[in-house]
mmCIF file of C-alpha atoms in Angstrom:
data_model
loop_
_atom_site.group_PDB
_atom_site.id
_atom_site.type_symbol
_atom_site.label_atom_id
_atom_site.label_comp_id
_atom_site.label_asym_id
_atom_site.label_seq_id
_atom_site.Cartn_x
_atom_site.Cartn_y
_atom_site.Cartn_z
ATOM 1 C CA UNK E 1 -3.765 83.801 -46.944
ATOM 2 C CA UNK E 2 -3.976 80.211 -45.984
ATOM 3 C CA UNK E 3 -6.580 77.995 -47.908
ATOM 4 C CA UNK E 4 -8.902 76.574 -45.358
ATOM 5 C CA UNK E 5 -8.215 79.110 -43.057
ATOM 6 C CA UNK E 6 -11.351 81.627 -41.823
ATOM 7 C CA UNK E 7 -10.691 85.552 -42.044
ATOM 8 C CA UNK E 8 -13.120 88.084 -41.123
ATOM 9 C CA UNK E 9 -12.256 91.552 -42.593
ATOM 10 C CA UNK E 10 -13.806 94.547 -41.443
ATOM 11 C CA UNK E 11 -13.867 97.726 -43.704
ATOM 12 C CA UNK E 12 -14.736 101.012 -42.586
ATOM 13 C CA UNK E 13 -16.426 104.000 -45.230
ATOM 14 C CA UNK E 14 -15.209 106.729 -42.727
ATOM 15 C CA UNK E 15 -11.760 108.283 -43.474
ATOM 16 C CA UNK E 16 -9.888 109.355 -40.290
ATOM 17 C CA UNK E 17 -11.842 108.141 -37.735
ATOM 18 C CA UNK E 18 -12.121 105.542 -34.652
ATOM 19 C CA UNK E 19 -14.648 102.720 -35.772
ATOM 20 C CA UNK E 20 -15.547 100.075 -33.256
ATOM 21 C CA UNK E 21 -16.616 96.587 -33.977
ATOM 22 C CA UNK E 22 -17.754 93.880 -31.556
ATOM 23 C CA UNK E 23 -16.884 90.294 -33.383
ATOM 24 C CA UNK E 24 -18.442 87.166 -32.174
ATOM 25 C CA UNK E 25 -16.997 83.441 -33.544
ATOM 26 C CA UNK E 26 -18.416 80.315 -32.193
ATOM 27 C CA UNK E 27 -17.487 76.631 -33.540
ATOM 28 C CA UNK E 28 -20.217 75.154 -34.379
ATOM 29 C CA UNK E 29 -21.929 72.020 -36.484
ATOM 30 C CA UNK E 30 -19.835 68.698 -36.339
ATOM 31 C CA UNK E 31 -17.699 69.681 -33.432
ATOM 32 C CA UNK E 32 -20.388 69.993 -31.412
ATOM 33 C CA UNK E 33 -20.027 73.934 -30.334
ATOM 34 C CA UNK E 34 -22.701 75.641 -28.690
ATOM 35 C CA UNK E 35 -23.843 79.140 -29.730
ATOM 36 C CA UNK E 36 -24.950 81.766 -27.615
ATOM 37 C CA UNK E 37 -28.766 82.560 -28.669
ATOM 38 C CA UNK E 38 -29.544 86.128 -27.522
ATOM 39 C CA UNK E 39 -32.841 87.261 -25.810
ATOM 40 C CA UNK E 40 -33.166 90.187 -27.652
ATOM 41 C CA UNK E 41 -35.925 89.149 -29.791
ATOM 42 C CA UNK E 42 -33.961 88.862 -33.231
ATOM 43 C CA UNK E 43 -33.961 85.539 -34.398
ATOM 44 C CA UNK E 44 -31.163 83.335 -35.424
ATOM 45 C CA UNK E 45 -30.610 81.051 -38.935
ATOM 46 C CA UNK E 46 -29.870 77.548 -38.743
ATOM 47 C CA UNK E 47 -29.964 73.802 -40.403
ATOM 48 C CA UNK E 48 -29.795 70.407 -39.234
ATOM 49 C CA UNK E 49 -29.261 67.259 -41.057
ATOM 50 C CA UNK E 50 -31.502 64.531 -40.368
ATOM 51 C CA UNK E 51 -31.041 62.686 -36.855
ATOM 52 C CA UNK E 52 -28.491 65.897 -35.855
ATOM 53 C CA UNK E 53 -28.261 68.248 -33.250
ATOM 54 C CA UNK E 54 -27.479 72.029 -33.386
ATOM 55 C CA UNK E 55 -27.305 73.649 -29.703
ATOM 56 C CA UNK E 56 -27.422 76.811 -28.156
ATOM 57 C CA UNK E 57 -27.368 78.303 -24.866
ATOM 58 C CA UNK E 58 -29.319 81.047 -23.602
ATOM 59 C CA UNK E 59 -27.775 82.873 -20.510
ATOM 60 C CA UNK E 60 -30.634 84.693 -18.497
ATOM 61 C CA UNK E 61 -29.286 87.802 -15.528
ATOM 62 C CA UNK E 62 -32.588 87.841 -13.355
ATOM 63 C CA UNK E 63 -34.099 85.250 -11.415
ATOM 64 C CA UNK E 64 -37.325 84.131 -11.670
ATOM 65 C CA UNK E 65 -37.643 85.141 -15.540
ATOM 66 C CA UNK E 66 -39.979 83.588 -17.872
ATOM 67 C CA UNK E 67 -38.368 82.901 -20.966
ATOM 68 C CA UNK E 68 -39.717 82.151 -24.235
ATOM 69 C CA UNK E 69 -38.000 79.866 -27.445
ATOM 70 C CA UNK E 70 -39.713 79.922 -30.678
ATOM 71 C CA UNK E 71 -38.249 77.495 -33.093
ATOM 72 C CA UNK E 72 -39.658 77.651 -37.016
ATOM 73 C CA UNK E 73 -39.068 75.315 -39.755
ATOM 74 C CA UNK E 74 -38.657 76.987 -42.887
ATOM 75 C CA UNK E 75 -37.903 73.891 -44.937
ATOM 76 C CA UNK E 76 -38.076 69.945 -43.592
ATOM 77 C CA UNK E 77 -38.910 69.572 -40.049
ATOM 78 C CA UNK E 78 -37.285 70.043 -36.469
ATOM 79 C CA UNK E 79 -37.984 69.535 -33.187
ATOM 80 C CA UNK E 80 -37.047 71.476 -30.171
ATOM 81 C CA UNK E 81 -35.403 70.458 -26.432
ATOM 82 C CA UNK E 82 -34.718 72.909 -23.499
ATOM 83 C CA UNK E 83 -32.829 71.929 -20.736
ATOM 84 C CA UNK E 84 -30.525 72.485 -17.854
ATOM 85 C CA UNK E 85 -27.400 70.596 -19.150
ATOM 86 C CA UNK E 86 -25.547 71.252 -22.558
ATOM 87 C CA UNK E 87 -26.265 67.716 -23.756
ATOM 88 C CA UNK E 88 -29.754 68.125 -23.849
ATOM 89 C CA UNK E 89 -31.370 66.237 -26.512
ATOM 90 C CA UNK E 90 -34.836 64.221 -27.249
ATOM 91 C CA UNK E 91 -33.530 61.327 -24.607
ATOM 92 C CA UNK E 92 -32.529 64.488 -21.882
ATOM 93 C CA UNK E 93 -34.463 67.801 -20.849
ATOM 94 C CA UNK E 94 -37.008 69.452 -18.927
ATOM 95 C CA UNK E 95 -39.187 70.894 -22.169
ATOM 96 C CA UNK E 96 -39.754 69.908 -25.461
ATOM 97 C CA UNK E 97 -41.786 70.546 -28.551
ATOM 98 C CA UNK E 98 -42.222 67.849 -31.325
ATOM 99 C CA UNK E 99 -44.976 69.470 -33.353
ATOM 100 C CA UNK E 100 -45.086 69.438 -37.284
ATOM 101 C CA UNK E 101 -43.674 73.258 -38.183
ATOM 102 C CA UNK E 102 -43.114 75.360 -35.747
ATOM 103 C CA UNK E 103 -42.407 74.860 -31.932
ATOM 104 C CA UNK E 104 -42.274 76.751 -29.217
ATOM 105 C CA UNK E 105 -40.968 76.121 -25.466
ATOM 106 C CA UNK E 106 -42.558 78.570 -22.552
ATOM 107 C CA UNK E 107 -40.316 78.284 -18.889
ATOM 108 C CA UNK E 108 -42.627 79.711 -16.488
ATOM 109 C CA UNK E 109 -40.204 81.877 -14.478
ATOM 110 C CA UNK E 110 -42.268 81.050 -10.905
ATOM 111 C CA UNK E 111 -42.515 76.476 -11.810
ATOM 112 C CA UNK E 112 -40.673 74.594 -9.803
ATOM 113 C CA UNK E 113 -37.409 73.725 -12.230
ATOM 114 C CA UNK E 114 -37.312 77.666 -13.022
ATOM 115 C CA UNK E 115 -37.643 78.569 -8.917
ATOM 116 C CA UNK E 116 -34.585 75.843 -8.104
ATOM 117 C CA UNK E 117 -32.281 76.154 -11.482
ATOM 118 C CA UNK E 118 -32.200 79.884 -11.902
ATOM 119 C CA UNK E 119 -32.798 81.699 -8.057
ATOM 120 C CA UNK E 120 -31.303 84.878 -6.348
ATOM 121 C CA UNK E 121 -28.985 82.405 -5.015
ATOM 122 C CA UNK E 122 -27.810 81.174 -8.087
ATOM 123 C CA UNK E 123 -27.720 84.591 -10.081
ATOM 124 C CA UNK E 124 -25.933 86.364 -6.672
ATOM 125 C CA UNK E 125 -23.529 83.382 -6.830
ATOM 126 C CA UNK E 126 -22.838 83.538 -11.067
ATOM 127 C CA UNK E 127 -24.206 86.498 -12.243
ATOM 128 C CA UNK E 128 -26.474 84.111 -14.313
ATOM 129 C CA UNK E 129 -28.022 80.863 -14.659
ATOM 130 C CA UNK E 130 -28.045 79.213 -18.307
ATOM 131 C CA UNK E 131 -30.357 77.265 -20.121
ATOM 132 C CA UNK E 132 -29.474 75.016 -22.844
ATOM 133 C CA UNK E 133 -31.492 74.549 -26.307
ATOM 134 C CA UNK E 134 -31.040 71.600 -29.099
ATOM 135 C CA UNK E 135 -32.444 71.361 -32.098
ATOM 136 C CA UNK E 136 -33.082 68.273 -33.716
ATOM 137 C CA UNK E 137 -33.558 67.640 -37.508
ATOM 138 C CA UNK E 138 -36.280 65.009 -38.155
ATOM 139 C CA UNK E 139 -35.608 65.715 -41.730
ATOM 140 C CA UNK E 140 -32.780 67.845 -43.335
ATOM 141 C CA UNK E 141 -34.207 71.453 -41.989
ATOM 142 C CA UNK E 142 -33.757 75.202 -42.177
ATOM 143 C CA UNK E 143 -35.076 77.052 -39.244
ATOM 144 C CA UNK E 144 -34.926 80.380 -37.355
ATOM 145 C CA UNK E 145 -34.719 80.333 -33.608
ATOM 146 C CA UNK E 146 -35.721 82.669 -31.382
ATOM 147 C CA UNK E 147 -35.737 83.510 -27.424
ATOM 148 C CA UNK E 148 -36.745 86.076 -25.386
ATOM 149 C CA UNK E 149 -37.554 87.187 -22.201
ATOM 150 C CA UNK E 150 -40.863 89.243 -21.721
ATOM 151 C CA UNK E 151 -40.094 92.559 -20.192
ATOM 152 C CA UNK E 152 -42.574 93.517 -17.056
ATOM 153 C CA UNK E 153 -45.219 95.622 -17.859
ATOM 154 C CA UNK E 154 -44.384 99.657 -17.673
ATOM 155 C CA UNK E 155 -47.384 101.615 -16.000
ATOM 156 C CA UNK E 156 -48.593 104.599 -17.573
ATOM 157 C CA UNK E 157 -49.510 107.632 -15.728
ATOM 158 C CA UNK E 158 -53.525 107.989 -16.275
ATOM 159 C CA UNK E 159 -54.812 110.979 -18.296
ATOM 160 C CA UNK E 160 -56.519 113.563 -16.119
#
């Protein structure tokens, strides 16, 4: 093995079988990389130097979708920027949250930047629209991050 060099090994406790594994790699901190964050609702781990950036993207299939980012400082303190443009940072973007803690980010899926960034046109045309998330450290921080997308409500058939 090469020093400096990444591996990722994968061991399986099942003799004689097919195993499957999905593996994701991103580069991210000083080279500037920008990870996916997932709208499932399962947070992601992160830190940020002082006066840094970590990004993230956050690709939504439907138009018209509210979406929801949660950002919570676990040590130090960041702030959070949303935006439509992967450079988005405390000078650039359509939302932000600079509160003490935690922060959190709400796109209403029927407001105006919503209605002309992520449309039927634009999700018949891509497949997607994407939204773009930094995190800034105001201090050296640890934080979890977190998006998702509320689900519509499911009616239930009334009791007779």
């Amino acid at each position: 093995l090469n020093s400096g060099v990444p591996y990722i090994f994968l061991l399986s406790s099942r003799d004689k079988s097919d195993v499957y594994y999905e593996v994701t790699a991103s580069t991210l901190g000083k080279s500037g990389g920008i990870e996916e964050l997932p709208t499932t609702g399962l947070p992601l781990r992160g830190q940020v130097k002082s006066k840094e950036y970590r990004r993230y993207s956050i690709s939504i299939a439907e138009a018209n979708q509210d979406v929801s980012v949660q950002l919570t400082a676990e040590v130090g303190d960041c702030d959070l920027y949303v935006g439509r443009t992967p450079g988005v940072s405390s000078e650039d973007f359509d939302w932000r949250s600079e509160e003490l803690g935690s922060d959190s980010v709400y796109i209403d899926g029927m407001g105006q930047i919503n209605q002309r960034h992520c449309d039927v046109k634009t999700i018949n045309e891509k497949n997607n629209c994407v939204y773009y998330v930094a995190v800034k450290g105001v201090s050296p921080s640890a934080f979890t991050l977190l998006a998702t997308v509320p689900s519509l409500p499911v009616p239930l058939p009334l009791s007779q």
